Amino acid sequence: MPSGRNIMMGFVFLLLAVLAILYFQTTSAEKIIYEGNFEDDCNLEGDFLRCKGNELYLDTQNSSLTGSGVWNKEVSLSPGKISWNWEGEDLDNFSLWLKVTFSNHKSIYYVAAGSKNPQSEGDYYKDRESRRRFSPSVVIAGIPRSSVERDLVEDYTRYCGSAENIKVVSVSAELGDNSTRHRNILKISDLKIYGQS
């Protein structure tokens, strides 16, 4: 007949095994479903951006390169968390933002601290009856220039309404320098979107 000590040890072992299973299920449930490799996805508008590995950058130390550019990637992803890193040096009169567009034509701009806001106030689209509609954009400004993590579902729910049955259809970024000193260095790297497995 098993002793009380053996029963207690078995119970503790069983409890630890259940906790380990629950831990690994919750940590592995969310995985990276998109990772920006800007070299492979170097879809740029303008002559001023450059792509290198997982980094998108604008380096205007040469005054002839002063200007801006937009990177865009079309995707079809369920929204989850999004993370990226952005930084800059010698900042003056610059634009640095990331835009996430959803399947219902709504969009959220994440704007770096000190950056000018995007000029676009929203997007025009045609509805099912071919009528022209306007969907205003949400601008979240003042985001620190460092590593950033945002919850797309939480942000969408807070600013746009229910996030049920929506997809992320594109991610874009603008890096721009309008400095009189022409010395801006802007970078976005390590762009990742996470979702449920």
PDB file of C-alpha atoms in Angstrom:
ATOM      1  CA  MET A   1       0.000   0.000   0.000  1.00  0.00           C
ATOM      2  CA  PRO A   2       1.507   3.379  -1.004  1.00  0.00           C
ATOM      3  CA  SER A   3       2.520   5.662   1.814  1.00  0.00           C
ATOM      4  CA  GLY A   4       1.214   9.194   2.301  1.00  0.00           C
ATOM      5  CA  ARG A   5       4.570  10.563   1.190  1.00  0.00           C
ATOM      6  CA  ASN A   6       4.453   8.680  -2.149  1.00  0.00           C
ATOM      7  CA  ILE A   7       0.890   9.859  -2.776  1.00  0.00           C
ATOM      8  CA  MET A   8       1.907  13.447  -2.054  1.00  0.00           C
ATOM      9  CA  MET A   9       4.976  13.192  -4.366  1.00  0.00           C
ATOM     10  CA  GLY A  10       2.802  11.726  -7.136  1.00  0.00           C
ATOM     11  CA  PHE A  11       0.258  14.521  -6.716  1.00  0.00           C
ATOM     12  CA  VAL A  12       2.993  17.209  -6.871  1.00  0.00           C
ATOM     13  CA  PHE A  13       4.516  15.585  -9.974  1.00  0.00           C
ATOM     14  CA  LEU A  14       1.113  15.426 -11.678  1.00  0.00           C
ATOM     15  CA  LEU A  15       0.409  19.076 -10.815  1.00  0.00           C
ATOM     16  CA  LEU A  16       3.780  20.180 -12.201  1.00  0.00           C
ATOM     17  CA  ALA A  17       3.175  18.215 -15.411  1.00  0.00           C
ATOM     18  CA  VAL A  18      -0.245  19.868 -15.913  1.00  0.00           C
ATOM     19  CA  LEU A  19       1.221  23.327 -15.281  1.00  0.00           C
ATOM     20  CA  ALA A  20       4.042  22.666 -17.770  1.00  0.00           C
ATOM     21  CA  ILE A  21       1.569  21.570 -20.450  1.00  0.00           C
ATOM     22  CA  LEU A  22      -0.583  24.661 -19.889  1.00  0.00           C
ATOM     23  CA  TYR A  23       2.478  26.924 -20.008  1.00  0.00           C
ATOM     24  CA  PHE A  24       3.755  25.519 -23.293  1.00  0.00           C
ATOM     25  CA  GLN A  25       0.292  25.656 -24.872  1.00  0.00           C
ATOM     26  CA  THR A  26      -0.168  29.338 -24.025  1.00  0.00           C
ATOM     27  CA  THR A  27       3.348  30.376 -25.061  1.00  0.00           C
ATOM     28  CA  SER A  28       3.310  28.439 -28.328  1.00  0.00           C
ATOM     29  CA  ALA A  29      -0.229  29.493 -29.269  1.00  0.00           C
ATOM     30  CA  GLU A  30       1.033  32.872 -30.467  1.00  0.00           C
ATOM     31  CA  LYS A  31       3.603  32.690 -33.228  1.00  0.00           C
ATOM     32  CA  ILE A  32       5.140  34.986 -35.812  1.00  0.00           C
ATOM     33  CA  ILE A  33       2.891  34.970 -38.890  1.00  0.00           C
ATOM     34  CA  TYR A  34       4.714  37.757 -40.756  1.00  0.00           C
ATOM     35  CA  GLU A  35       8.319  38.888 -40.454  1.00  0.00           C
ATOM     36  CA  GLY A  36       9.494  41.838 -42.510  1.00  0.00           C
ATOM     37  CA  ASN A  37      12.558  40.974 -44.509  1.00  0.00           C
ATOM     38  CA  PHE A  38      12.831  44.296 -46.282  1.00  0.00           C
ATOM     39  CA  GLU A  39      15.431  42.971 -48.719  1.00  0.00           C
ATOM     40  CA  ASP A  40      12.932  40.415 -50.063  1.00  0.00           C
ATOM     41  CA  ASP A  41       9.931  42.769 -49.712  1.00  0.00           C
ATOM     42  CA  CYS A  42      11.610  45.934 -51.015  1.00  0.00           C
ATOM     43  CA  ASN A  43       8.469  47.462 -52.579  1.00  0.00           C
ATOM     44  CA  LEU A  44       9.305  51.171 -52.440  1.00  0.00           C
ATOM     45  CA  GLU A  45       7.827  54.417 -53.722  1.00  0.00           C
ATOM     46  CA  GLY A  46      10.411  57.160 -54.079  1.00  0.00           C
ATOM     47  CA  ASP A  47      14.153  57.094 -54.562  1.00  0.00           C
ATOM     48  CA  PHE A  48      15.249  57.782 -51.016  1.00  0.00           C
ATOM     49  CA  LEU A  49      14.668  54.559 -49.083  1.00  0.00           C
ATOM     50  CA  ARG A  50      16.989  51.606 -48.947  1.00  0.00           C
ATOM     51  CA  CYS A  51      16.449  48.000 -47.858  1.00  0.00           C
ATOM     52  CA  LYS A  52      19.071  45.841 -46.220  1.00  0.00           C
ATOM     53  CA  GLY A  53      18.160  42.542 -44.545  1.00  0.00           C
ATOM     54  CA  ASN A  54      15.495  43.203 -41.937  1.00  0.00           C
ATOM     55  CA  GLU A  55      16.113  46.980 -42.004  1.00  0.00           C
ATOM     56  CA  LEU A  56      14.407  49.776 -43.941  1.00  0.00           C
ATOM     57  CA  TYR A  57      16.340  53.031 -43.759  1.00  0.00           C
ATOM     58  CA  LEU A  58      16.740  56.592 -45.010  1.00  0.00           C
ATOM     59  CA  ASP A  59      20.172  58.145 -44.642  1.00  0.00           C
ATOM     60  CA  THR A  60      20.298  61.760 -45.769  1.00  0.00           C
ATOM     61  CA  GLN A  61      23.812  62.683 -44.707  1.00  0.00           C
ATOM     62  CA  ASN A  62      24.287  63.566 -48.346  1.00  0.00           C
ATOM     63  CA  SER A  63      22.019  66.552 -49.048  1.00  0.00           C
ATOM     64  CA  SER A  64      21.224  65.253 -52.533  1.00  0.00           C
ATOM     65  CA  LEU A  65      19.310  62.381 -50.887  1.00  0.00           C
ATOM     66  CA  THR A  66      16.954  64.599 -48.907  1.00  0.00           C
ATOM     67  CA  GLY A  67      13.367  63.544 -49.349  1.00  0.00           C
ATOM     68  CA  SER A  68      11.077  60.708 -48.362  1.00  0.00           C
ATOM     69  CA  GLY A  69       9.845  57.355 -49.437  1.00  0.00           C
ATOM     70  CA  VAL A  70       7.106  54.843 -48.667  1.00  0.00           C
ATOM     71  CA  TRP A  71       7.410  51.072 -48.289  1.00  0.00           C
ATOM     72  CA  ASN A  72       4.290  48.920 -48.680  1.00  0.00           C
ATOM     73  CA  LYS A  73       3.582  45.209 -48.255  1.00  0.00           C
ATOM     74  CA  GLU A  74       0.235  43.599 -49.046  1.00  0.00           C
ATOM     75  CA  VAL A  75      -0.648  40.736 -46.719  1.00  0.00           C
ATOM     76  CA  SER A  76      -3.698  38.782 -45.570  1.00  0.00           C
ATOM     77  CA  LEU A  77      -3.305  38.104 -41.854  1.00  0.00           C
ATOM     78  CA  SER A  78      -5.481  37.823 -38.787  1.00  0.00           C
ATOM     79  CA  PRO A  79      -4.547  40.682 -36.465  1.00  0.00           C
ATOM     80  CA  GLY A  80      -2.532  39.929 -33.352  1.00  0.00           C
ATOM     81  CA  LYS A  81       0.392  41.725 -31.806  1.00  0.00           C
ATOM     82  CA  ILE A  82       2.808  43.743 -33.912  1.00  0.00           C
ATOM     83  CA  SER A  83       6.353  44.683 -32.974  1.00  0.00           C
ATOM     84  CA  TRP A  84       9.149  46.668 -34.574  1.00  0.00           C
ATOM     85  CA  ASN A  85      12.158  48.787 -33.751  1.00  0.00           C
ATOM     86  CA  TRP A  86      12.674  52.299 -35.053  1.00  0.00           C
ATOM     87  CA  GLU A  87      15.324  54.875 -34.413  1.00  0.00           C
ATOM     88  CA  GLY A  88      16.838  58.027 -35.790  1.00  0.00           C
ATOM     89  CA  GLU A  89      19.769  60.392 -35.424  1.00  0.00           C
ATOM     90  CA  ASP A  90      20.076  64.165 -35.769  1.00  0.00           C
ATOM     91  CA  LEU A  91      16.303  64.513 -36.137  1.00  0.00           C
ATOM     92  CA  ASP A  92      14.769  67.723 -37.435  1.00  0.00           C
ATOM     93  CA  ASN A  93      11.538  68.105 -39.411  1.00  0.00           C
ATOM     94  CA  PHE A  94      11.134  64.391 -40.165  1.00  0.00           C
ATOM     95  CA  SER A  95       8.397  61.837 -40.891  1.00  0.00           C
ATOM     96  CA  LEU A  96       8.528  58.352 -39.411  1.00  0.00           C
ATOM     97  CA  TRP A  97       5.368  56.253 -39.218  1.00  0.00           C
ATOM     98  CA  LEU A  98       3.992  52.755 -39.696  1.00  0.00           C
ATOM     99  CA  LYS A  99       0.476  52.200 -41.103  1.00  0.00           C
ATOM    100  CA  VAL A 100      -1.663  49.063 -40.730  1.00  0.00           C
ATOM    101  CA  THR A 101      -4.680  48.776 -43.067  1.00  0.00           C
ATOM    102  CA  PHE A 102      -7.552  46.387 -42.415  1.00  0.00           C
ATOM    103  CA  SER A 103      -9.944  44.550 -44.721  1.00  0.00           C
ATOM    104  CA  ASN A 104     -12.814  46.963 -43.983  1.00  0.00           C
ATOM    105  CA  HIS A 105     -10.763  49.970 -45.246  1.00  0.00           C
ATOM    106  CA  LYS A 106      -9.960  51.263 -41.761  1.00  0.00           C
ATOM    107  CA  SER A 107      -6.348  52.033 -40.923  1.00  0.00           C
ATOM    108  CA  ILE A 108      -4.177  52.910 -37.952  1.00  0.00           C
ATOM    109  CA  TYR A 109      -1.040  55.035 -38.157  1.00  0.00           C
ATOM    110  CA  TYR A 110       1.643  54.570 -35.510  1.00  0.00           C
ATOM    111  CA  VAL A 111       3.697  57.790 -35.509  1.00  0.00           C
ATOM    112  CA  ALA A 112       7.126  58.129 -33.874  1.00  0.00           C
ATOM    113  CA  ALA A 113       7.641  60.751 -31.172  1.00  0.00           C
ATOM    114  CA  GLY A 114       8.731  64.050 -32.746  1.00  0.00           C
ATOM    115  CA  SER A 115       7.598  63.024 -36.227  1.00  0.00           C
ATOM    116  CA  LYS A 116       5.155  64.989 -38.340  1.00  0.00           C
ATOM    117  CA  ASN A 117       1.778  63.274 -38.650  1.00  0.00           C
ATOM    118  CA  PRO A 118       0.920  61.680 -42.010  1.00  0.00           C
ATOM    119  CA  GLN A 119      -0.772  63.991 -44.508  1.00  0.00           C
ATOM    120  CA  SER A 120      -3.481  61.442 -45.316  1.00  0.00           C
ATOM    121  CA  GLU A 121      -6.635  61.714 -43.230  1.00  0.00           C
ATOM    122  CA  GLY A 122      -8.045  58.461 -44.544  1.00  0.00           C
ATOM    123  CA  ASP A 123      -8.751  56.411 -47.633  1.00  0.00           C
ATOM    124  CA  TYR A 124     -11.400  56.540 -50.342  1.00  0.00           C
ATOM    125  CA  TYR A 125     -12.871  53.282 -51.595  1.00  0.00           C
ATOM    126  CA  LYS A 126     -15.893  51.994 -53.521  1.00  0.00           C
ATOM    127  CA  ASP A 127     -18.568  50.048 -51.658  1.00  0.00           C
ATOM    128  CA  ARG A 128     -20.552  47.106 -53.064  1.00  0.00           C
ATOM    129  CA  GLU A 129     -22.846  49.471 -54.968  1.00  0.00           C
ATOM    130  CA  SER A 130     -19.812  51.283 -56.459  1.00  0.00           C
ATOM    131  CA  ARG A 131     -20.455  54.398 -54.377  1.00  0.00           C
ATOM    132  CA  ARG A 132     -17.393  56.330 -53.299  1.00  0.00           C
ATOM    133  CA  ARG A 133     -16.836  56.172 -49.543  1.00  0.00           C
ATOM    134  CA  PHE A 134     -14.312  57.699 -47.166  1.00  0.00           C
ATOM    135  CA  SER A 135     -12.832  55.868 -44.181  1.00  0.00           C
ATOM    136  CA  PRO A 136     -10.937  58.133 -41.755  1.00  0.00           C
ATOM    137  CA  SER A 137      -7.617  56.933 -40.378  1.00  0.00           C
ATOM    138  CA  VAL A 138      -6.691  56.705 -36.723  1.00  0.00           C
ATOM    139  CA  VAL A 139      -3.392  58.379 -35.783  1.00  0.00           C
ATOM    140  CA  ILE A 140      -1.587  57.254 -32.628  1.00  0.00           C
ATOM    141  CA  ALA A 141       1.251  59.743 -32.212  1.00  0.00           C
ATOM    142  CA  GLY A 142       4.146  60.102 -29.805  1.00  0.00           C
ATOM    143  CA  ILE A 143       5.345  56.487 -29.862  1.00  0.00           C
ATOM    144  CA  PRO A 144       8.942  56.338 -28.514  1.00  0.00           C
ATOM    145  CA  ARG A 145      11.746  55.709 -30.981  1.00  0.00           C
ATOM    146  CA  SER A 146      12.895  52.337 -29.695  1.00  0.00           C
ATOM    147  CA  SER A 147      11.480  48.812 -29.619  1.00  0.00           C
ATOM    148  CA  VAL A 148       7.685  48.913 -29.863  1.00  0.00           C
ATOM    149  CA  GLU A 149       5.014  46.277 -29.288  1.00  0.00           C
ATOM    150  CA  ARG A 150       1.323  46.972 -29.900  1.00  0.00           C
ATOM    151  CA  ASP A 151      -1.769  44.785 -29.779  1.00  0.00           C
ATOM    152  CA  LEU A 152      -3.604  45.347 -33.076  1.00  0.00           C
ATOM    153  CA  VAL A 153      -6.884  43.890 -31.790  1.00  0.00           C
ATOM    154  CA  GLU A 154      -6.799  46.083 -28.694  1.00  0.00           C
ATOM    155  CA  ASP A 155      -5.943  49.227 -30.688  1.00  0.00           C
ATOM    156  CA  TYR A 156      -8.564  48.465 -33.338  1.00  0.00           C
ATOM    157  CA  THR A 157     -11.256  47.812 -30.713  1.00  0.00           C
ATOM    158  CA  ARG A 158     -10.396  51.004 -28.824  1.00  0.00           C
ATOM    159  CA  TYR A 159     -10.428  53.308 -31.865  1.00  0.00           C
ATOM    160  CA  CYS A 160     -12.500  51.588 -34.577  1.00  0.00           C
ATOM    161  CA  GLY A 161     -15.002  49.203 -32.951  1.00  0.00           C
ATOM    162  CA  SER A 162     -15.354  45.445 -32.964  1.00  0.00           C
ATOM    163  CA  ALA A 163     -12.367  43.607 -34.418  1.00  0.00           C
ATOM    164  CA  GLU A 164     -14.432  40.553 -35.316  1.00  0.00           C
ATOM    165  CA  ASN A 165     -13.900  39.161 -38.840  1.00  0.00           C
ATOM    166  CA  ILE A 166     -11.219  41.641 -39.907  1.00  0.00           C
ATOM    167  CA  LYS A 167      -7.867  40.967 -41.525  1.00  0.00           C
ATOM    168  CA  VAL A 168      -4.716  43.001 -41.904  1.00  0.00           C
ATOM    169  CA  VAL A 169      -4.415  43.626 -45.662  1.00  0.00           C
ATOM    170  CA  SER A 170      -1.351  45.859 -45.812  1.00  0.00           C
ATOM    171  CA  VAL A 171       1.481  47.284 -43.769  1.00  0.00           C
ATOM    172  CA  SER A 172       3.316  50.398 -44.925  1.00  0.00           C
ATOM    173  CA  ALA A 173       5.891  52.831 -43.624  1.00  0.00           C
ATOM    174  CA  GLU A 174       7.075  56.321 -44.475  1.00  0.00           C
ATOM    175  CA  LEU A 175      10.516  57.663 -43.704  1.00  0.00           C
ATOM    176  CA  GLY A 176      11.127  61.274 -44.679  1.00  0.00           C
ATOM    177  CA  ASP A 177      13.593  64.090 -44.102  1.00  0.00           C
ATOM    178  CA  ASN A 178      12.669  67.732 -44.646  1.00  0.00           C
ATOM    179  CA  SER A 179      15.441  69.059 -42.445  1.00  0.00           C
ATOM    180  CA  THR A 180      17.257  72.241 -43.378  1.00  0.00           C
ATOM    181  CA  ARG A 181      20.438  70.533 -42.170  1.00  0.00           C
ATOM    182  CA  HIS A 182      19.890  67.440 -44.365  1.00  0.00           C
ATOM    183  CA  ARG A 183      21.350  65.088 -41.767  1.00  0.00           C
ATOM    184  CA  ASN A 184      18.546  62.728 -40.820  1.00  0.00           C
ATOM    185  CA  ILE A 185      19.124  59.013 -40.387  1.00  0.00           C
ATOM    186  CA  LEU A 186      15.888  57.009 -39.951  1.00  0.00           C
ATOM    187  CA  LYS A 187      15.477  53.233 -39.587  1.00  0.00           C
ATOM    188  CA  ILE A 188      12.740  50.649 -39.082  1.00  0.00           C
ATOM    189  CA  SER A 189      13.751  47.052 -38.394  1.00  0.00           C
ATOM    190  CA  ASP A 190      12.562  43.754 -36.912  1.00  0.00           C
ATOM    191  CA  LEU A 191       8.959  44.175 -38.078  1.00  0.00           C
ATOM    192  CA  LYS A 192       6.872  41.197 -36.911  1.00  0.00           C
ATOM    193  CA  ILE A 193       3.156  40.391 -36.692  1.00  0.00           C
ATOM    194  CA  TYR A 194       2.063  37.645 -34.324  1.00  0.00           C
ATOM    195  CA  GLY A 195      -1.072  35.537 -34.471  1.00  0.00           C
ATOM    196  CA  GLN A 196      -2.679  32.449 -33.051  1.00  0.00           C
ATOM    197  CA  SER A 197      -1.506  29.086 -34.358  1.00  0.00           C
TER     198      SER A 197
END
